[in-house]
Amino acid sequence: MNSSVLKANLFALLLVLLQIIAPIFLRPLINILGYGNVLISDEYIFLLIPCILFIIINGNSLKKTLSLKKLKFIDIIIVIVIAILCQPIAGFLSELSSIFFKNPVANALEKLSGLSLGFMLFFMAVTPAICEESVTRGVILYGYRRKNIFTAAIVNGLIFGILHLSPQQFLYAFVLGTIFVYLVRITRSIFASMLCHFTFNSIQVVASRAYMSGISSQSKAVLQGGYNKGILLLYKFSIAAIFFMAVVMLIKYLHKLHKNDNYLNTAVEKYSEREYSSAESKKGIVVVEYSPLVILVIIYILLMLNRYL
């Protein structure tokens, strides 16, 4: 049995449970520390610290587990471009989700509107890039190191989406999470997903500040004027589809640049295939490995039903 997968799934389940109970401990501190400081504390206390403890307890190498490898200059450029291209993709998925669910990010931004741009960037860009990436594209992805990249990306994206504990954020978090996995697997560096995450969120923060300042309100009115929501959503979908294809092409190009030095090599993939063949003959092993993930999904669905229905 590939115990690393079981450990990764158990760790993901633990983190989500911590995120569920975190408000019980942090809510009383909002009046004392402030809304922004409490949210930052949540990330470091209930994500980063468990991540570090998990690595220490399992006796793993920090550098190996988190894939701490320096990025090449061309990798940095490609990752930044991908982060920019992901904006309309996430925008469409967020708009689609907002039809059914409220957007918690908008509420958070409104509460933080009086804070400096620097603080907002630290809270919404730097902190998630460090804490969320260390957890998902670090510890959890390391647990899936012997699985093929597609399986690792889908599961990681699923966990990343659930970790946000918001159905409105789930779709775009899932897609971004899968993209981030490909970046890390190809470059063998978590700094790829950290940089992409940071750049993506930074653009969101700056755009939101511009919107709240009234800079983009007129342009929004122009875009929406004369169009119903369905037509606008269709327009955003067409733009998102084009940008998604561009992201796929860039990921393929990045893969080509690293085809001789990444761990998508055939030796690893063949190992994974043998692992899957063995697992298929022992259905119980698969059930045990993924049972925490199934429990995680069930808890998430029940929690969201309780909150939004």
XYZ file of C-alpha atoms in Angstrom, residues 1 9 27 37 89 135 175 194 275 289 295:
11
model
C 0.000 0.000 0.000
C -5.312 12.383 2.461
C -13.754 34.992 16.300
C -4.776 40.126 11.593
C -10.610 31.912 -16.436
C 0.223 22.569 2.362
C -8.931 24.738 -11.698
C 3.975 30.181 -5.032
C 1.576 0.705 -8.529
C -5.902 5.100 0.764
C -14.903 11.464 4.180
